[in-house]
Short mmCIF file of C-alpha atoms in Angstrom, two decimals:
data_model
loop_
_atom_site.label_atom_id
_atom_site.label_comp_id
_atom_site.label_asym_id
_atom_site.label_seq_id
_atom_site.Cartn_x
_atom_site.Cartn_y
_atom_site.Cartn_z
CA MET A 6 -17.44 -90.52 5.52
CA SER A 7 -19.56 -88.81 8.14
CA ILE A 8 -22.20 -86.46 6.78
CA PRO A 9 -22.84 -83.24 8.68
CA THR A 10 -26.34 -82.25 9.67
CA THR A 11 -25.90 -78.68 8.41
CA ALA A 12 -24.03 -77.13 5.49
CA ARG A 13 -23.48 -73.78 3.82
CA GLN A 14 -25.06 -72.59 0.62
CA TYR A 15 -25.37 -69.34 -1.31
CA ILE A 16 -28.72 -67.87 -2.20
CA LEU A 17 -29.88 -64.81 -4.11
CA PRO A 18 -32.68 -63.26 -2.01
CA THR A 19 -33.08 -60.62 -4.70
CA LEU A 20 -31.79 -60.38 -8.24
CA GLY A 21 -29.97 -57.38 -9.67
CA SER A 22 -26.37 -57.96 -8.57
CA TYR A 23 -24.08 -60.80 -7.55
CA ASN A 24 -23.31 -58.67 -4.51
CA ASN A 25 -26.74 -59.78 -3.28
CA LEU A 26 -25.35 -63.28 -2.70
CA VAL A 27 -25.90 -64.43 0.90
CA LEU A 28 -24.13 -67.37 2.53
CA THR A 29 -26.60 -69.29 4.68
CA ASP A 30 -26.69 -72.42 6.84
CA VAL A 31 -29.12 -75.18 5.84
CA THR A 32 -29.99 -78.71 6.86
CA VAL A 33 -28.27 -81.36 4.75
CA PRO A 34 -31.07 -83.23 2.94
CA LYS A 35 -31.48 -86.99 2.74
CA PRO A 36 -31.69 -88.39 -0.80
CA LYS A 37 -35.01 -89.61 -2.15
CA PRO A 38 -35.13 -93.19 -3.49
CA ASN A 39 -33.90 -92.17 -6.98
CA GLU A 40 -31.39 -89.53 -5.83
CA VAL A 41 -27.83 -89.28 -4.58
CA LEU A 42 -26.45 -86.81 -2.07
CA LEU A 43 -23.45 -85.03 -3.55
CA LYS A 44 -20.73 -83.34 -1.56
CA ALA A 45 -19.54 -80.52 -3.82
CA HIS A 46 -15.82 -80.03 -4.32
CA ALA A 47 -15.77 -77.39 -7.07
CA VAL A 48 -18.23 -75.13 -8.92
CA SER A 49 -17.38 -73.35 -12.16
CA LEU A 50 -18.97 -70.09 -13.27
CA GLN A 51 -20.69 -69.36 -16.58
CA TYR A 52 -21.60 -66.07 -18.24
CA ARG A 53 -25.17 -67.25 -17.66
CA ASP A 54 -24.56 -67.06 -13.91
CA LEU A 55 -23.79 -63.35 -14.26
CA LEU A 56 -26.95 -62.80 -16.28
CA VAL A 57 -29.09 -64.64 -13.73
CA ALA A 58 -27.63 -62.74 -10.76
CA THR A 59 -28.06 -59.38 -12.48
CA ASP A 60 -31.62 -60.20 -13.61
CA ARG A 61 -30.74 -60.10 -17.32
CA TYR A 62 -31.25 -63.76 -18.18
CA PRO A 63 -34.08 -64.44 -20.67
CA GLY A 64 -34.97 -67.82 -19.19
CA GLY A 65 -38.14 -66.82 -17.36
CA ASP A 66 -38.94 -66.31 -13.68
CA MET A 67 -36.47 -67.54 -11.09
CA PRO A 68 -37.48 -69.16 -7.81
CA ALA A 69 -37.28 -67.11 -4.63
CA ASN A 70 -33.95 -67.35 -2.81
CA LEU A 71 -32.39 -69.06 -5.80
CA ILE A 72 -29.26 -71.15 -5.25
CA PRO A 73 -27.19 -70.01 -8.26
CA CYS A 74 -24.79 -71.77 -10.67
CA SER A 75 -25.18 -74.83 -12.86
CA ASP A 76 -21.84 -76.67 -12.89
CA VAL A 77 -20.41 -78.76 -10.08
CA ALA A 78 -18.05 -81.67 -9.55
CA GLY A 79 -18.34 -83.68 -6.39
CA GLU A 80 -18.41 -86.96 -4.52
CA ILE A 81 -21.40 -89.16 -3.80
CA VAL A 82 -21.78 -89.49 -0.02
CA ALA A 83 -25.22 -91.18 0.19
CA ILE A 84 -27.56 -92.93 -2.23
CA GLY A 85 -31.30 -93.49 -2.34
CA GLU A 86 -32.66 -97.01 -1.97
CA ASP A 87 -33.62 -97.35 -5.66
CA VAL A 88 -30.35 -96.06 -7.14
CA LYS A 89 -28.44 -98.51 -9.33
CA GLY A 90 -25.02 -98.09 -10.90
CA TRP A 91 -23.63 -95.55 -8.44
CA LYS A 92 -21.95 -95.98 -5.07
CA VAL A 93 -20.67 -93.84 -2.24
CA GLY A 94 -17.29 -92.39 -3.19
CA ASP A 95 -17.97 -92.08 -6.93
CA ARG A 96 -16.77 -88.79 -8.45
CA VAL A 97 -19.49 -87.30 -10.65
CA CYS A 98 -20.98 -84.23 -12.31
CA PRO A 99 -24.72 -83.70 -12.76
CA ASN A 100 -25.84 -82.65 -16.20
CA PHE A 101 -26.74 -78.99 -16.82
CA MET A 102 -30.35 -79.98 -17.53
CA LEU A 103 -31.24 -82.68 -15.04
CA GLU A 104 -33.77 -84.36 -17.33
CA LYS A 105 -31.97 -84.04 -20.68
CA LEU A 106 -30.83 -87.64 -20.90
CA HIS A 107 -30.53 -88.53 -24.60
CA GLY A 108 -30.31 -86.93 -28.02
CA ASP A 109 -30.40 -83.29 -28.97
CA HIS A 110 -34.11 -82.47 -28.67
CA THR A 111 -35.02 -80.08 -25.85
CA THR A 112 -38.62 -79.56 -24.77
CA PRO A 113 -39.79 -76.70 -22.53
CA ALA A 114 -40.20 -79.22 -19.71
CA ILE A 115 -36.61 -80.41 -20.09
CA ALA A 116 -35.28 -76.85 -20.34
CA ALA A 117 -37.07 -76.08 -17.08
CA THR A 118 -34.73 -78.53 -15.30
CA ALA A 119 -31.62 -76.42 -16.01
CA LEU A 120 -29.69 -75.91 -12.79
CA GLY A 121 -29.25 -72.41 -11.41
CA GLY A 122 -32.18 -71.00 -13.35
CA ALA A 123 -35.68 -72.40 -13.16
CA VAL A 124 -34.49 -74.76 -10.42
CA ASP A 125 -31.98 -74.30 -7.62
CA GLY A 126 -28.36 -74.64 -8.62
CA THR A 127 -25.04 -75.92 -7.36
CA LEU A 128 -23.37 -73.24 -5.20
CA THR A 129 -23.90 -75.28 -2.05
CA GLU A 130 -21.83 -77.75 -0.07
CA TYR A 131 -24.37 -80.60 -0.23
CA ARG A 132 -27.27 -81.18 -2.62
CA ASN A 133 -29.39 -84.07 -3.89
CA TYR A 134 -29.40 -84.87 -7.62
CA PRO A 135 -31.33 -87.46 -9.65
CA ALA A 136 -29.09 -90.47 -10.22
CA SER A 137 -30.08 -90.42 -13.91
CA SER A 138 -28.52 -86.95 -14.33
CA LEU A 139 -25.00 -88.00 -13.33
CA VAL A 140 -21.87 -88.55 -15.40
CA LYS A 141 -18.67 -90.09 -14.05
CA ILE A 142 -15.60 -87.86 -13.77
CA ALA A 143 -12.58 -89.17 -15.66
CA ASP A 144 -9.78 -90.31 -13.36
CA HIS A 145 -7.22 -87.93 -14.89
CA LEU A 146 -9.22 -84.79 -14.01
CA THR A 147 -9.22 -82.87 -10.74
CA TYR A 148 -12.51 -81.73 -9.25
CA GLU A 149 -11.69 -78.17 -10.31
CA GLU A 150 -11.11 -79.28 -13.91
CA ALA A 151 -14.19 -81.52 -13.97
CA SER A 152 -16.43 -78.72 -12.71
CA THR A 153 -15.83 -76.86 -15.99
CA LEU A 154 -17.41 -79.58 -18.13
CA PRO A 155 -21.23 -79.60 -17.75
CA CYS A 156 -21.98 -76.32 -19.53
CA ALA A 157 -18.94 -74.90 -21.34
CA ALA A 158 -17.31 -78.12 -22.52
CA LEU A 159 -20.56 -79.86 -23.43
CA THR A 160 -21.77 -76.81 -25.37
CA ALA A 161 -18.56 -76.77 -27.42
CA TYR A 162 -18.73 -80.54 -27.96
CA ASN A 163 -22.35 -80.33 -29.07
CA ALA A 164 -21.52 -77.48 -31.44
CA LEU A 165 -18.65 -79.23 -33.20
CA ILE A 166 -18.93 -82.97 -32.66
CA ALA A 167 -22.51 -83.92 -31.83
CA GLY A 168 -24.36 -81.74 -34.33
CA TYR A 169 -25.88 -82.61 -37.68
CA GLU A 170 -22.56 -82.00 -39.48
CA PRO A 171 -19.79 -83.22 -37.16
CA LEU A 172 -16.37 -81.69 -37.49
CA LYS A 173 -13.85 -83.77 -39.42
CA ALA A 174 -10.12 -83.72 -39.98
CA GLY A 175 -9.10 -81.02 -42.45
CA ASP A 176 -12.01 -78.68 -41.66
CA THR A 177 -11.36 -75.08 -40.64
CA VAL A 178 -13.04 -73.65 -37.55
CA LEU A 179 -13.46 -70.05 -36.43
CA ILE A 180 -13.67 -69.65 -32.65
CA LEU A 181 -14.83 -66.28 -31.32
CA GLY A 182 -13.27 -65.33 -28.00
CA THR A 183 -11.25 -67.10 -25.32
CA GLY A 184 -13.85 -67.78 -22.64
CA GLY A 185 -14.92 -71.21 -21.43
CA VAL A 186 -16.91 -72.44 -24.44
CA SER A 187 -14.41 -70.94 -26.88
CA ILE A 188 -11.35 -72.58 -25.32
CA PHE A 189 -13.07 -75.96 -25.23
CA GLY A 190 -14.07 -75.40 -28.87
CA LEU A 191 -10.42 -74.80 -29.72
CA GLN A 192 -9.40 -77.99 -27.93
CA PHE A 193 -12.09 -80.21 -29.47
CA ALA A 194 -11.34 -78.83 -32.93
CA LEU A 195 -7.65 -79.65 -32.50
CA ALA A 196 -8.52 -83.14 -31.25
CA SER A 197 -10.54 -83.63 -34.45
CA GLY A 198 -7.67 -82.60 -36.72
CA ALA A 199 -9.12 -79.25 -37.76
CA THR A 200 -7.38 -75.95 -38.50
CA VAL A 201 -8.40 -73.36 -35.92
CA ILE A 202 -8.67 -69.55 -36.11
CA VAL A 203 -9.28 -67.73 -32.81
CA THR A 204 -10.31 -64.10 -32.26
CA SER A 205 -9.89 -62.03 -29.10
CA SER A 206 -9.60 -58.41 -27.99
CA SER A 207 -6.36 -59.17 -26.12
CA ASP A 208 -2.94 -60.06 -27.49
CA GLU A 209 -2.13 -61.74 -24.16
CA LYS A 210 -5.17 -63.99 -24.47
CA LEU A 211 -4.23 -64.76 -28.07
CA LYS A 212 -0.79 -65.84 -26.86
CA VAL A 213 -2.53 -68.38 -24.62
CA ALA A 214 -4.66 -69.57 -27.54
CA THR A 215 -1.52 -69.98 -29.66
CA LYS A 216 0.16 -71.93 -26.88
CA LEU A 217 -2.88 -74.21 -26.73
CA GLY A 218 -2.50 -74.91 -30.46
CA ALA A 219 -4.47 -72.30 -32.43
CA HIS A 220 -3.10 -72.10 -35.97
CA HIS A 221 -4.10 -68.46 -36.54
CA VAL A 222 -5.15 -65.68 -34.16
CA ILE A 223 -6.78 -62.30 -34.81
CA ASN A 224 -7.13 -59.34 -32.46
CA TYR A 225 -10.56 -57.99 -33.35
CA LYS A 226 -9.89 -54.64 -31.67
CA THR A 227 -6.82 -53.82 -33.72
CA ASN A 228 -8.20 -55.59 -36.80
CA THR A 229 -11.85 -54.58 -36.83
CA LYS A 230 -12.37 -56.14 -40.26
CA TRP A 231 -11.49 -59.56 -38.89
CA ASP A 232 -13.89 -61.29 -41.27
CA GLU A 233 -11.72 -60.13 -44.17
CA GLU A 234 -8.67 -61.57 -42.43
CA VAL A 235 -10.47 -64.89 -42.00
CA LEU A 236 -11.21 -64.94 -45.74
CA ARG A 237 -7.56 -64.15 -46.48
CA LEU A 238 -6.41 -67.02 -44.26
CA THR A 239 -8.78 -69.41 -46.06
CA ASN A 240 -7.85 -68.24 -49.58
CA GLY A 241 -11.20 -66.53 -50.02
CA VAL A 242 -13.24 -69.67 -49.31
CA GLY A 243 -14.27 -69.13 -45.69
CA VAL A 244 -14.30 -71.49 -42.73
CA ASP A 245 -16.41 -74.64 -42.39
CA HIS A 246 -17.64 -74.02 -38.85
CA VAL A 247 -18.08 -71.02 -36.57
CA ILE A 248 -18.64 -71.07 -32.81
CA GLU A 249 -20.55 -67.80 -32.42
CA VAL A 250 -20.60 -66.40 -28.87
CA GLY A 251 -21.02 -62.68 -29.56
CA GLY A 252 -24.60 -62.58 -30.79
CA ASN A 253 -25.94 -59.67 -32.82
CA GLY A 254 -22.72 -57.69 -32.51
CA THR A 255 -20.60 -60.30 -34.34
CA LEU A 256 -23.04 -62.40 -36.34
CA MET A 257 -22.73 -60.43 -39.59
CA GLN A 258 -18.96 -60.86 -39.65
CA SER A 259 -19.32 -64.54 -38.74
CA VAL A 260 -21.60 -64.98 -41.75
CA ASN A 261 -19.08 -63.15 -43.93
CA SER A 262 -16.35 -65.49 -42.65
CA ILE A 263 -18.02 -68.80 -43.46
CA ARG A 264 -18.03 -70.75 -46.70
CA MET A 265 -21.16 -71.55 -48.65
CA GLY A 266 -22.93 -74.44 -46.94
CA GLY A 267 -21.02 -73.94 -43.70
CA SER A 268 -22.33 -74.30 -40.14
CA ILE A 269 -22.70 -71.61 -37.49
CA SER A 270 -23.40 -72.71 -33.92
CA ILE A 271 -24.87 -69.82 -31.92
CA VAL A 272 -24.09 -70.49 -28.27
CA GLY A 273 -24.05 -67.05 -26.64
CA PHE A 274 -24.59 -63.32 -26.85
CA VAL A 275 -21.75 -61.82 -24.83
CA GLY A 276 -21.44 -59.01 -27.36
CA GLY A 277 -24.40 -57.22 -25.80
CA ASN A 278 -27.83 -56.13 -26.99
CA THR A 279 -26.98 -54.54 -30.31
CA PRO A 280 -29.70 -54.35 -32.99
CA PRO A 281 -29.94 -57.56 -35.03
CA PRO A 282 -28.46 -57.40 -38.51
CA ASP A 283 -30.56 -58.25 -41.56
CA LEU A 284 -29.05 -61.59 -42.57
CA ILE A 285 -31.92 -63.56 -44.08
CA ALA A 286 -30.78 -63.06 -47.69
CA LEU A 287 -27.22 -64.08 -46.80
CA PHE A 288 -28.43 -67.16 -44.93
CA ILE A 289 -30.30 -68.26 -48.04
CA TRP A 290 -27.67 -67.32 -50.61
CA LYS A 291 -24.85 -69.02 -48.71
CA SER A 292 -27.04 -72.05 -47.84
CA LEU A 293 -25.92 -71.81 -44.24
CA LYS A 294 -26.78 -74.15 -41.41
CA ILE A 295 -27.59 -71.92 -38.42
CA ARG A 296 -28.00 -73.80 -35.17
CA GLY A 297 -28.84 -72.37 -31.81
CA LEU A 298 -28.03 -74.85 -29.08
CA TYR A 299 -28.54 -75.13 -25.36
CA VAL A 300 -25.79 -77.29 -23.85
CA GLY A 301 -26.41 -81.06 -24.26
CA SER A 302 -27.58 -84.39 -22.85
CA VAL A 303 -26.27 -86.90 -20.32
CA GLN A 304 -25.42 -89.25 -23.21
CA GLN A 305 -23.51 -86.53 -25.06
CA PHE A 306 -21.68 -85.71 -21.82
CA ALA A 307 -20.55 -89.32 -21.49
CA ASP A 308 -19.52 -89.41 -25.18
CA MET A 309 -17.55 -86.20 -24.70
CA ASN A 310 -15.73 -87.66 -21.70
CA ARG A 311 -14.60 -90.61 -23.82
CA LEU A 312 -13.21 -88.22 -26.45
CA MET A 313 -11.37 -86.29 -23.76
CA ALA A 314 -9.96 -89.47 -22.21
CA VAL A 315 -8.21 -90.46 -25.45
CA ASN A 316 -7.04 -86.90 -26.16
CA GLN A 317 -5.91 -85.88 -22.69
CA ALA A 318 -2.99 -83.69 -23.73
CA VAL A 319 -5.11 -81.55 -26.07
CA THR A 320 -8.40 -81.39 -24.15
CA ARG A 321 -7.29 -80.78 -20.56
CA PRO A 322 -9.60 -78.07 -19.14
CA VAL A 323 -8.03 -74.64 -18.81
CA VAL A 324 -8.73 -73.27 -15.32
CA ASP A 325 -7.75 -69.61 -15.15
CA LYS A 326 -8.31 -68.95 -11.45
CA VAL A 327 -9.71 -70.74 -8.39
CA PHE A 328 -11.48 -68.86 -5.58
CA PRO A 329 -12.34 -70.08 -2.07
CA PHE A 330 -16.00 -70.79 -1.36
CA GLU A 331 -16.14 -67.79 0.95
CA ASP A 332 -15.04 -65.51 -1.91
CA ALA A 333 -17.81 -66.35 -4.37
CA LYS A 334 -18.58 -62.67 -4.98
CA ALA A 335 -14.94 -62.07 -5.95
CA ALA A 336 -15.17 -64.97 -8.39
CA TYR A 337 -18.23 -63.38 -10.01
CA ALA A 338 -16.43 -60.03 -10.22
CA TYR A 339 -13.42 -61.65 -11.87
CA LEU A 340 -15.66 -63.36 -14.42
CA GLU A 341 -17.39 -60.05 -15.10
CA SER A 342 -14.02 -58.35 -15.72
CA GLN A 343 -13.43 -60.69 -18.68
CA ALA A 344 -9.77 -60.95 -17.67
CA HIS A 345 -9.92 -64.75 -17.72
CA VAL A 346 -8.93 -67.28 -20.37
CA GLY A 347 -10.85 -70.51 -19.93
CA LYS A 348 -12.76 -71.07 -16.71
CA VAL A 349 -13.25 -69.44 -13.31
CA VAL A 350 -13.78 -71.95 -10.50
CA ILE A 351 -14.95 -71.80 -6.88
CA LYS A 352 -13.39 -74.45 -4.61
CA VAL A 353 -16.06 -75.67 -2.21
CA ASN A 354 -14.17 -77.75 0.33
#
């Protein structure tokens, strides 16, 4: 494959709005000895990408002219002289944090390697990545499907499977919402043999969740006391696990919904900046395991891919809509509208 000398990439000259995105021409870089040059085929969007673009992300200062986005699936088109184990033509995804290779421990230095935040991201046609950060794409996935994995899928996997109390058959899981992390949480819970309860503000989205296999669904707009409904569905016991994406606005009801000794994985705060509830006494009395988590490692990514490979029918990524590269702003707007179920993807080629 011939490699062009120039390529297109998006930058954010100023933060405050995704409408500030500018498509620019740049020189295609040559990989360093320990890097590969990746030709991007698809980039998926995260809620984090909205927060970064609108200058609401709590992750610290962003570099000038930031290349946004963290998740990409592509093809290796050149390799550095010291790279082992990869070859031109391999289909891969880089990990969300380039230097988070093993385990679940994240240091500030590792967190600073998160793509599309402290370092330039993936919304570009060609980019170099450390060879150590790469994970092979399963043969049964398209580039568009694979691009959804590095953040959303790995976060859900880490929450339910790779944590200190892995999900097991017969457990009951409460999934808040129907966005990217939530849908993957539903799929991984089903693959593990769990009973799944899903909440959403939309009956149409709940129909999709039911079609994907959710055992029970609750519209939290029409049933504002959804925690009481969760207790009813579990015969007053509560669920074993909660994937909590709402933050302060939903955390109290999540705590009410969980059994004594249960686990809550806090992975987002899409519910907005509401005042935090006073939950310390409940945390103690219910002996809860509260875990905030920030995506996962290269090793966990590879483990997750193996789980998905043997559960293909249940864990196939749900891609709601694909936008052309030239329409990146429209993709951001669609994500912001919250009309999607699953993932929003930008096709690069």
